[in-house]
Amino acid sequence: MTTQAQTLHPTHTTADGKKLVTVIPGDGIGPEVVAATQRIIAATGAPLAWDEHPAGASVFKQGLPSGVPDETIQSILRTRVALKGPLETPVGYGEKSANVTLRKLFETYGNIRPVRELPGVPTPYSGRGIDLVVVRENVEDLYAGIEYMQTPGVAECLKLISRKGCEKIVRLAFEVARAEGRTKVHCATKSNIMKLTEGTMKHVFEEVAQEYPDIEAQHIIVDNCAHQLVKKPEQFQVIVTTNMNGDILSDLTSALIGGLGFAASSNIGRDVAIFEAVHGSAPKYAGKDTINPTAMILSGVQMLRYLGEFTAASLIENAILVTLASGIRTRDVQGDAGAVGTTAYTDAIISNLGKTAPNWQIRDYKPIQMPSVPTEIAFTKANERRVVGVDIFVESGEDAETLGPSLTALAAGTPLHLKLISNRGTRVYPPTGAITDCADHWRCRFLLNDEQHGDLDDATLIALLERVGKQHRWMHIEKLNEFDGAPGFTKDQGED
Ligand code: NAD
């Protein structure tokens, strides 16, 4: 992967010179917040045109399992930019989330979620100047959605983290920092426990940080990051992290500045960008002209900057600060007494375009230099590789003391021997004296007898599987690879 940056992908321009944007009104409160955003953008005079298409509940109900019709996909492929209202994931239809589908379809790998303290929105942190961005990896990790019931009682979810995916998101985080004049990036991982998956993100972060000597780089364990975010959030400027960590941390950060009504986001990739509020469709407030459209409007502000419309973006951001500072607030902040409705709040922002709030400044933004992403498959070659053994996962109601000798006997006379058995990651055979509450799911690790020089071939592996399968039910295998002399697998708790 090259280290060069490239400018944003060109967008579609209409015959009269306007930038065309796909707009998806969405479900529940979606149409209200999207319409408010469109009205405000129109009032700035920014040269945008809209191409409206559906997705979400109405589409699921017509029987399309993805929730995203082809007309919408084609529009986004044309415009490359979408403004999207929240989409409901209807319970009982068995579909995947249309939101996740959209993010994955267009490989929008970077989820950028900024939060900042706002005037007139009191929180326990008011006055401390919270102003940070969570840059969440958006397509990998546990959200690949690859899950199995390995036994009737034990479920598995694959956590897939690629080096290429980490390089993209980490570079994006540093580029966001540069574009926004920020001086520090934290990387939050759980690499102390998940040394290979979360560890890849940490290693890539430490490597890529060398390319950005102007920006301070610091790794932080994600649980400490959550703790620090509650204790001293103003210490953070940019936090880059894996998908699930980012999902949880960014909901936390939105609560620090007043809640979901103010949490904006963009999903950006090499080719397409989708802008949406963090919140959902809040169905009980749909059509009541009561909800807070700020999150969606600020997502629109991010979109304007992505499109190079910096003046319009600043006009709107300043007008929001002026409006909130003047005490005009929706029900989520104000409570019932004195709150304004969605329409009146939107009108107030429009009337405040061109004004700035005393003592409240916005950042000076430059275009984000998007990381260059090669189109070829990320095929990482190892100079040397060998298979040193195999983990065979067995479903059994027998205990470890029975299984261990049985599997040892089955491997006798083969080039492999049973090294150990673990239950959900804890070694149970040979016994350690640990008190383990076992499930019917056993990882049985077989290593080649000659561990220094061997390379396990498929015929030997299959012969062992056949032997094991005659007496036990196996449901999964994992080859134990060594790449360039380093083990490509972790040890169990209690394994030496
Ligand atoms: P939600 O965000 O819709 O609502 C949670 C609560 O937050 C609401 O009850 C409401 O009190 C408050 N809230 C949310 N947005 C607000 C706003 N703009 N102004 C004022 N208050 C607001 O989350 P949910 O109830 O868990 O989910 C409802 C539906 O939305 C589900 O179908 C879910 O799958 C979907 N959803 C979609 C997205 C998305 O499109 N990106 C995100 C989250 C949830």
Coordinates of C-alpha atoms and ligand atoms in Angstrom, one line a residue:
M1 CA 0.0 0.0 0.0
T2 CA 1.4 3.4 -0.9
T3 CA 1.7 6.2 1.5
Q4 CA 0.5 8.8 -0.9
A5 CA -2.7 10.7 -0.3
Q6 CA -5.3 11.4 -3.0
T7 CA -7.9 14.1 -3.1
L8 CA -11.6 13.2 -2.8
H9 CA -13.3 11.3 -5.5
P10 CA -15.0 13.5 -8.1
T11 CA -18.7 13.8 -7.7
H12 CA -21.5 14.0 -10.2
T13 CA -22.3 17.5 -11.5
T14 CA -25.7 18.3 -13.2
A15 CA -26.0 20.2 -16.5
D16 CA -26.6 23.5 -14.5
G17 CA -23.4 23.0 -12.5
K18 CA -24.9 21.6 -9.3
K19 CA -23.4 18.8 -7.3
L20 CA -25.9 15.9 -7.3
V21 CA -26.5 14.1 -4.0
T22 CA -28.6 11.0 -3.4
V23 CA -31.0 11.6 -0.6
I24 CA -32.7 8.8 1.3
P25 CA -35.4 10.3 3.6
G26 CA -35.4 7.1 5.7
D27 CA -37.9 5.9 8.4
G28 CA -39.6 7.3 11.5
I29 CA -38.2 10.8 12.2
G30 CA -35.9 10.5 9.1
P31 CA -38.0 12.5 6.6
E32 CA -38.3 15.4 9.1
V33 CA -34.6 15.6 9.9
V34 CA -33.6 15.2 6.3
A35 CA -36.1 17.8 5.1
A36 CA -34.8 20.3 7.7
T37 CA -31.2 19.7 6.5
Q38 CA -32.2 20.2 2.9
R39 CA -34.0 23.4 3.7
I40 CA -31.0 24.8 5.5
I41 CA -28.6 23.8 2.8
A42 CA -30.8 25.4 0.2
A43 CA -30.9 28.6 2.2
T44 CA -27.1 28.9 2.1
G45 CA -27.2 28.9 -1.7
A46 CA -24.8 25.9 -1.9
P47 CA -25.1 24.5 -5.5
L48 CA -26.6 21.1 -4.6
A49 CA -29.3 19.1 -6.4
W50 CA -31.0 16.1 -4.9
D51 CA -31.8 12.6 -6.3
E52 CA -34.3 11.1 -3.9
H53 CA -34.6 7.3 -3.5
P54 CA -36.0 4.9 -0.8
A55 CA -34.4 2.4 1.6
G56 CA -35.4 0.8 4.9
A57 CA -38.7 -0.3 6.3
S58 CA -40.9 0.5 3.3
V59 CA -38.5 -1.5 1.1
F60 CA -38.3 -4.5 3.5
K61 CA -42.1 -4.6 3.6
Q62 CA -42.2 -4.8 -0.2
G63 CA -40.3 -8.1 0.2
L64 CA -36.8 -7.0 -0.7
P65 CA -34.5 -8.6 1.9
S66 CA -31.6 -6.1 1.7
G67 CA -33.9 -3.1 2.3
V68 CA -31.9 -1.2 -0.4
P69 CA -33.5 -1.3 -3.9
D70 CA -31.4 -1.3 -7.0
E71 CA -32.6 2.2 -8.0
T72 CA -31.0 3.6 -4.8
I73 CA -27.7 1.7 -5.4
Q74 CA -27.5 2.9 -8.9
S75 CA -28.1 6.5 -7.8
I76 CA -25.3 6.3 -5.2
L77 CA -23.0 4.8 -7.8
R78 CA -23.8 7.8 -10.0
T79 CA -23.6 10.6 -7.4
R80 CA -21.0 9.0 -5.1
V81 CA -22.5 11.0 -2.2
A82 CA -25.6 10.3 -0.1
L83 CA -27.5 12.1 2.6
K84 CA -29.3 9.4 4.5
G85 CA -32.1 9.5 7.2
P86 CA -32.2 6.7 9.8
L87 CA -33.4 3.3 8.5
E88 CA -35.4 1.1 10.7
T89 CA -34.4 -2.6 11.0
P90 CA -37.9 -4.1 11.2
V91 CA -38.1 -6.9 13.9
G92 CA -39.5 -10.1 12.6
Y93 CA -38.5 -9.9 9.0
G94 CA -35.2 -11.6 9.5
E95 CA -33.3 -9.2 7.4
K96 CA -29.9 -7.6 8.0
S97 CA -29.7 -3.9 8.7
A98 CA -30.1 -1.8 5.6
N99 CA -27.6 0.7 7.2
V100 CA -24.9 -2.0 7.4
T101 CA -25.7 -3.1 3.9
L102 CA -25.2 0.4 2.5
R103 CA -21.9 0.8 4.4
K104 CA -20.6 -2.6 3.1
L105 CA -21.9 -2.2 -0.4
F106 CA -19.8 0.9 -1.0
E107 CA -16.9 -0.1 1.3
T108 CA -17.3 3.1 3.3
Y109 CA -14.6 2.0 5.7
G110 CA -14.3 5.1 7.8
N111 CA -17.0 6.2 10.2
I112 CA -16.2 9.7 11.4
R113 CA -18.2 10.9 14.5
P114 CA -17.3 14.3 15.8
V115 CA -18.6 15.7 19.0
R116 CA -18.1 19.2 20.5
E117 CA -19.5 21.2 23.4
L118 CA -22.4 23.3 22.3
P119 CA -23.7 26.5 23.8
G120 CA -27.1 26.3 25.6
V121 CA -26.8 22.5 25.9
P122 CA -26.0 21.9 29.5
T123 CA -24.1 18.7 30.4
P124 CA -22.0 17.6 33.4
Y125 CA -19.0 18.6 31.2
S126 CA -20.1 22.1 30.2
G127 CA -17.2 24.5 30.2
R128 CA -14.5 21.9 29.7
G129 CA -14.3 22.3 25.9
I130 CA -14.9 18.8 24.7
D131 CA -14.1 18.7 20.9
L132 CA -13.1 15.3 19.6
V133 CA -13.6 12.9 16.7
V134 CA -14.0 9.2 16.8
V135 CA -12.8 7.6 13.6
R136 CA -14.3 4.1 13.6
E137 CA -13.4 1.3 11.2
N138 CA -16.7 0.6 9.6
V139 CA -16.8 -2.7 7.7
E140 CA -14.5 -5.3 9.4
D141 CA -14.3 -6.8 12.8
L142 CA -17.2 -8.7 14.4
Y143 CA -19.5 -6.7 12.1
A144 CA -18.5 -8.9 9.2
G145 CA -21.5 -10.8 10.6
I146 CA -20.0 -14.2 10.1
E147 CA -21.5 -16.3 12.9
Y148 CA -22.0 -20.0 13.5
M149 CA -23.7 -22.2 16.0
Q150 CA -20.8 -24.6 16.5
T151 CA -22.7 -26.9 18.8
P152 CA -26.4 -26.4 19.7
G153 CA -25.2 -24.6 22.8
V154 CA -22.1 -22.7 21.6
A155 CA -22.1 -19.8 19.2
E156 CA -19.1 -18.3 17.3
C157 CA -18.6 -14.9 15.7
L158 CA -15.6 -14.3 13.5
K159 CA -13.6 -11.2 14.3
L160 CA -11.8 -10.4 11.0
I161 CA -9.3 -7.6 10.9
S162 CA -7.1 -7.1 7.9
R163 CA -3.8 -5.2 7.7
K164 CA -5.1 -3.3 4.7
G165 CA -8.3 -2.3 6.6
C166 CA -6.2 -1.1 9.5
E167 CA -3.9 0.9 7.2
K168 CA -6.8 2.6 5.6
I169 CA -8.6 3.7 8.8
V170 CA -5.4 4.7 10.6
R171 CA -4.3 6.9 7.7
L172 CA -7.8 8.4 7.5
A173 CA -7.6 9.3 11.2
F174 CA -4.3 11.1 10.7
E175 CA -5.6 12.8 7.6
V176 CA -8.8 13.9 9.5
A177 CA -6.5 15.3 12.2
R178 CA -4.5 17.3 9.7
A179 CA -7.6 18.6 7.8
E180 CA -9.0 19.8 11.1
G181 CA -5.8 21.3 12.6
R182 CA -5.7 18.7 15.4
T183 CA -2.4 17.7 16.9
K184 CA -2.9 14.3 18.6
V185 CA -4.4 10.9 17.6
H186 CA -5.1 8.1 20.1
C187 CA -5.6 4.5 18.9
A188 CA -7.9 2.5 21.2
T189 CA -7.6 -1.2 21.0
K190 CA -7.9 -4.4 23.1
S191 CA -4.5 -5.6 21.9
N192 CA -3.5 -6.8 25.3
I193 CA -6.0 -9.6 25.1
M194 CA -6.6 -10.0 21.3
K195 CA -3.0 -9.9 20.3
L196 CA -3.5 -10.8 16.6
T197 CA -6.7 -9.0 15.7
E198 CA -6.7 -5.9 17.8
G199 CA -2.9 -6.2 17.9
T200 CA -2.8 -5.7 14.1
M201 CA -4.5 -2.3 14.5
K202 CA -2.0 -1.3 17.2
H203 CA 1.0 -2.3 15.1
V204 CA -0.2 -0.6 12.0
F205 CA -1.0 2.5 14.0
E206 CA 2.6 2.6 15.4
E207 CA 4.0 2.2 11.9
V208 CA 1.7 4.7 10.1
A209 CA 2.3 7.3 12.9
Q210 CA 5.9 7.6 11.7
E211 CA 4.6 9.1 8.5
Y212 CA 2.9 11.9 10.5
P213 CA 5.7 13.4 12.6
D214 CA 3.6 16.6 13.0
I215 CA 0.9 14.7 15.0
E216 CA 1.4 13.1 18.4
A217 CA 0.4 9.4 18.4
Q218 CA -0.6 7.5 21.5
H219 CA -2.0 4.0 21.9
I220 CA -4.5 3.4 24.7
I221 CA -6.3 0.2 25.9
V222 CA -9.9 0.7 25.0
D223 CA -11.3 0.1 28.4
N224 CA -9.1 2.7 29.8
C225 CA -10.1 5.0 26.9
A226 CA -13.8 4.6 28.0
H227 CA -12.8 5.4 31.6
Q228 CA -10.7 8.4 30.5
L229 CA -13.5 9.7 28.2
V230 CA -15.8 9.9 31.2
K231 CA -13.1 11.3 33.6
K232 CA -11.3 13.7 31.4
P233 CA -12.7 13.8 27.9
E234 CA -11.1 17.1 26.9
Q235 CA -7.7 15.3 26.7
F236 CA -8.8 13.6 23.4
Q237 CA -8.7 15.1 19.9
V238 CA -9.0 12.1 17.6
I239 CA -9.6 8.5 18.6
V240 CA -9.1 5.8 15.9
T241 CA -10.4 2.3 16.7
T242 CA -11.8 -1.0 15.5
N243 CA -15.5 -1.3 14.5
M244 CA -17.1 -2.6 17.8
N245 CA -14.9 -0.5 20.0
G246 CA -15.8 2.5 17.9
D247 CA -19.5 1.7 18.0
I248 CA -19.5 1.7 21.8
L249 CA -17.1 4.6 22.4
S250 CA -18.9 6.9 19.9
D251 CA -22.3 6.4 21.6
L252 CA -20.5 7.3 24.8
T253 CA -19.0 10.5 23.3
S254 CA -22.3 11.6 21.9
A255 CA -23.7 11.4 25.5
L256 CA -20.9 13.7 26.7
I257 CA -22.2 16.7 24.6
G258 CA -25.9 16.4 25.0
G259 CA -27.0 13.1 23.4
L260 CA -28.0 11.5 20.1
G261 CA -29.8 14.7 19.0
F262 CA -26.4 16.2 18.3
A263 CA -24.3 13.3 17.1
A264 CA -23.4 13.5 13.4
S265 CA -21.5 11.1 11.3
S266 CA -20.1 10.3 7.9
N267 CA -19.3 7.0 6.4
I268 CA -16.5 7.5 3.9
G269 CA -14.6 5.3 1.5
R270 CA -12.4 5.6 -1.5
D271 CA -15.4 5.9 -3.9
V272 CA -18.5 6.8 -2.0
A273 CA -19.5 8.8 1.1
I274 CA -22.7 8.5 3.1
F275 CA -23.7 11.1 5.7
E276 CA -26.2 10.3 8.4
A277 CA -27.0 11.1 12.1
V278 CA -25.9 8.5 14.6
H279 CA -29.4 8.2 16.0
G280 CA -32.1 5.8 14.7
S281 CA -35.6 6.4 13.5
A282 CA -37.1 7.0 16.9
P283 CA -40.6 5.8 15.7
K284 CA -42.6 7.1 18.6
Y285 CA -41.7 10.7 17.7
A286 CA -42.3 10.3 13.9
G287 CA -44.4 13.1 12.4
K288 CA -44.7 15.0 15.7
D289 CA -42.5 18.0 14.7
T290 CA -40.8 17.6 18.0
I291 CA -37.4 15.9 17.5
N292 CA -34.0 17.6 17.3
P293 CA -32.7 17.7 13.7
T294 CA -29.2 19.0 14.7
A295 CA -27.4 15.6 14.3
M296 CA -28.7 15.3 10.8
I297 CA -28.0 19.0 10.0
L298 CA -24.4 18.6 11.3
S299 CA -24.1 15.4 9.1
G300 CA -25.1 17.7 6.2
V301 CA -22.3 20.1 7.3
Q302 CA -19.8 17.3 7.1
M303 CA -21.2 16.5 3.6
L304 CA -20.8 20.1 2.5
R305 CA -17.1 20.1 3.6
Y306 CA -16.6 16.7 1.8
L307 CA -18.0 18.4 -1.4
G308 CA -15.7 21.4 -0.9
E309 CA -18.5 23.7 0.1
F310 CA -16.6 25.1 3.1
T311 CA -18.4 28.5 3.2
A312 CA -21.9 27.0 3.3
A313 CA -20.7 24.5 6.0
S314 CA -19.3 27.2 8.2
L315 CA -22.5 29.3 7.8
I316 CA -24.6 26.5 9.0
E317 CA -22.3 25.5 11.9
N318 CA -22.2 29.0 13.1
A319 CA -25.9 29.5 12.8
I320 CA -26.5 26.3 14.9
L321 CA -24.2 27.8 17.6
V322 CA -26.0 31.1 17.5
T323 CA -29.4 29.4 17.7
L324 CA -28.5 27.2 20.6
A325 CA -26.7 30.1 22.4
S326 CA -29.9 32.2 22.1
G327 CA -31.8 29.5 24.1
I328 CA -33.9 28.1 21.2
R329 CA -33.9 24.4 21.9
T330 CA -35.9 21.3 21.1
R331 CA -37.6 19.1 23.6
D332 CA -34.7 16.6 24.2
V333 CA -32.7 19.4 25.7
Q334 CA -35.3 21.9 27.0
G335 CA -38.0 19.5 28.3
D336 CA -41.6 20.3 27.6
A337 CA -41.7 23.9 28.9
G338 CA -40.3 26.4 26.4
A339 CA -39.1 23.9 23.8
V340 CA -39.6 24.7 20.1
G341 CA -40.6 22.1 17.4
T342 CA -38.4 20.8 14.6
T343 CA -39.7 23.3 12.1
A344 CA -39.4 26.4 14.3
Y345 CA -35.8 25.3 15.3
T346 CA -35.0 24.9 11.6
D347 CA -36.5 28.3 10.8
A348 CA -34.3 29.8 13.6
I349 CA -31.2 28.3 12.1
I350 CA -32.0 29.7 8.7
S351 CA -32.7 33.1 10.1
N352 CA -29.3 33.0 11.9
L353 CA -27.3 32.2 8.7
G354 CA -24.5 34.7 8.5
K355 CA -24.2 35.3 12.2
T356 CA -21.5 34.1 14.6
A357 CA -21.9 33.4 18.3
P358 CA -19.7 35.5 20.6
N359 CA -17.1 33.3 22.4
W360 CA -18.0 30.2 20.3
Q361 CA -15.7 29.5 17.3
I362 CA -15.7 26.8 14.7
R363 CA -12.6 25.0 13.4
D364 CA -10.8 26.0 10.3
Y365 CA -11.3 23.0 8.0
K366 CA -9.2 21.9 5.0
P367 CA -10.1 19.2 2.6
I368 CA -9.4 15.7 3.9
Q369 CA -6.6 14.0 1.8
M370 CA -8.1 10.6 1.4
P371 CA -5.6 7.7 1.8
S372 CA -4.7 6.2 -1.5
V373 CA -6.2 2.7 -1.6
P374 CA -5.0 0.2 -4.2
T375 CA -7.7 -1.6 -6.1
E376 CA -5.9 -4.9 -6.2
I377 CA -6.6 -7.6 -3.6
A378 CA -4.6 -7.2 -0.4
F379 CA -2.4 -10.4 -0.9
T380 CA 0.2 -10.4 1.8
K381 CA 3.0 -12.8 1.0
A382 CA 5.2 -14.5 3.6
N383 CA 8.7 -15.4 2.6
E384 CA 8.5 -18.6 4.6
R385 CA 5.4 -20.5 5.8
R386 CA 4.6 -23.8 7.3
V387 CA 1.8 -25.6 9.1
V388 CA 3.0 -26.8 12.4
G389 CA -0.2 -28.5 13.6
V390 CA -4.0 -28.3 13.7
D391 CA -6.7 -27.4 16.1
I392 CA -9.7 -29.8 15.8
F393 CA -12.8 -28.5 17.5
V394 CA -14.9 -31.3 19.0
E395 CA -18.4 -31.4 20.2
S396 CA -18.7 -33.8 23.2
G397 CA -20.5 -34.3 26.4
E398 CA -17.5 -36.3 27.8
D399 CA -15.2 -34.6 30.2
A400 CA -11.5 -33.6 29.6
E401 CA -10.1 -36.5 31.5
T402 CA -12.0 -38.9 29.2
L403 CA -11.4 -37.0 25.9
G404 CA -7.7 -36.4 26.5
P405 CA -6.5 -40.0 26.6
S406 CA -9.0 -41.0 23.8
L407 CA -7.5 -38.3 21.4
T408 CA -4.0 -39.1 22.5
A409 CA -4.6 -42.7 21.6
L410 CA -6.2 -41.8 18.2
A411 CA -3.1 -39.7 17.3
A412 CA -0.7 -42.5 18.3
G413 CA 1.3 -43.7 15.3
T414 CA 0.6 -40.5 13.2
P415 CA 3.1 -37.7 12.8
L416 CA 1.0 -35.6 15.3
H417 CA 0.4 -35.7 19.0
L418 CA -2.2 -34.1 21.2
K419 CA -0.7 -31.1 22.9
L420 CA -3.7 -29.9 24.9
I421 CA -7.4 -29.5 25.0
S422 CA -9.0 -26.2 26.0
N423 CA -12.5 -25.2 26.7
R424 CA -13.4 -21.6 25.6
G425 CA -9.7 -20.8 25.7
T426 CA -8.7 -22.3 29.0
R427 CA -6.5 -25.3 29.1
V428 CA -8.3 -28.3 30.7
Y429 CA -6.1 -31.2 29.5
P430 CA -3.5 -32.0 30.6
P431 CA -5.2 -30.7 33.8
T432 CA -4.0 -27.6 35.5
G433 CA -6.0 -27.7 38.6
A434 CA -8.1 -24.8 37.4
I435 CA -11.9 -24.8 38.1
T436 CA -13.4 -24.5 34.6
D437 CA -17.1 -24.7 34.0
C438 CA -17.0 -26.5 30.7
A439 CA -19.3 -26.4 27.6
D440 CA -19.6 -29.2 25.1
H441 CA -17.0 -27.4 22.8
W442 CA -13.4 -28.6 23.0
R443 CA -10.4 -27.2 21.1
C444 CA -8.0 -30.1 20.7
R445 CA -4.5 -28.9 19.6
F446 CA -2.4 -31.4 17.7
L447 CA 1.2 -30.5 16.9
L448 CA 3.6 -32.2 14.5
N449 CA 6.0 -34.5 16.4
D450 CA 9.0 -32.8 14.8
E451 CA 8.0 -29.2 15.6
Q452 CA 11.2 -27.6 14.4
H453 CA 11.2 -28.7 10.8
G454 CA 7.9 -30.2 9.9
D455 CA 5.2 -28.8 7.5
L456 CA 1.9 -30.6 8.0
D457 CA 0.5 -31.8 4.7
D458 CA -3.2 -32.1 4.0
A459 CA -3.1 -35.9 3.6
T460 CA -1.7 -36.3 7.1
L461 CA -4.2 -33.8 8.5
I462 CA -7.2 -35.5 6.8
A463 CA -6.0 -38.9 8.0
L464 CA -6.0 -37.6 11.6
L465 CA -9.4 -36.0 11.1
E466 CA -10.8 -39.3 9.9
R467 CA -9.4 -41.1 12.9
V468 CA -10.9 -38.5 15.3
G469 CA -14.2 -38.5 13.4
K470 CA -14.6 -42.2 14.0
Q471 CA -15.0 -41.7 17.7
H472 CA -15.9 -38.0 18.2
R473 CA -18.0 -35.4 16.4
W474 CA -15.7 -32.6 15.1
M475 CA -17.3 -29.4 13.8
H476 CA -14.4 -27.2 12.8
I477 CA -10.7 -27.2 12.2
E478 CA -8.1 -24.5 12.1
K479 CA -4.6 -24.9 10.7
L480 CA -1.8 -23.7 12.9
N481 CA 0.4 -21.6 10.5
E482 CA 3.8 -20.1 11.1
F483 CA 4.6 -17.1 8.9
D484 CA 8.2 -16.1 8.6
G485 CA 9.0 -18.0 11.8
A486 CA 6.3 -16.3 13.9
P487 CA 3.3 -18.3 15.1
G488 CA 0.0 -17.3 13.4
F489 CA -2.0 -18.4 16.3
T490 CA -2.3 -17.6 20.0
K491 CA -1.8 -19.8 23.0
D492 CA -4.5 -20.8 25.4
Q493 CA -4.8 -19.6 29.0
G494 CA -2.6 -22.1 30.8
E495 CA -0.7 -23.2 27.7
D496 CA 3.1 -23.1 28.0
Ligands
NAD1 P1 -33.1 5.7 18.3 O1 -31.9 6.5 18.1 O2 -34.1 5.8 17.2 O3 -33.9 6.3 19.6 C1 -33.4 6.2 20.9 C2 -34.0 7.4 21.7 O4 -33.2 8.5 21.5 C3 -35.4 7.8 21.2 O5 -36.4 7.2 22.0 C4 -35.4 9.2 21.4 O6 -35.7 9.5 22.8 C5 -33.9 9.7 21.3 N1 -33.6 10.3 20.0 C6 -33.1 9.7 19.0 N2 -32.9 10.7 18.0 C7 -33.4 11.8 18.5 C8 -33.5 13.1 18.0 N3 -33.1 13.4 16.7 N4 -34.1 14.1 18.7 C9 -34.5 13.8 19.9 N5 -34.4 12.6 20.5 C10 -33.9 11.6 19.8 O7 -32.8 4.2 18.6 P2 -33.7 2.9 18.8 O8 -35.0 3.3 19.4 O9 -32.8 1.9 19.4 O10 -33.9 2.4 17.3 C11 -35.1 2.7 16.5 C12 -34.9 2.2 15.1 O11 -33.8 2.9 14.4 C13 -34.5 0.7 15.1 O12 -35.2 0.0 14.0 C14 -33.0 0.7 14.8 O13 -32.6 -0.5 14.1 C15 -32.9 1.9 13.9 N6 -31.6 2.6 13.9 C16 -31.1 3.1 12.8 C17 -29.9 3.7 12.8 C18 -29.4 4.3 11.5 O14 -30.1 4.4 10.5 N7 -28.1 4.6 11.3 C19 -29.1 3.9 13.9 C20 -29.7 3.4 15.1 C21 -30.9 2.7 15.1

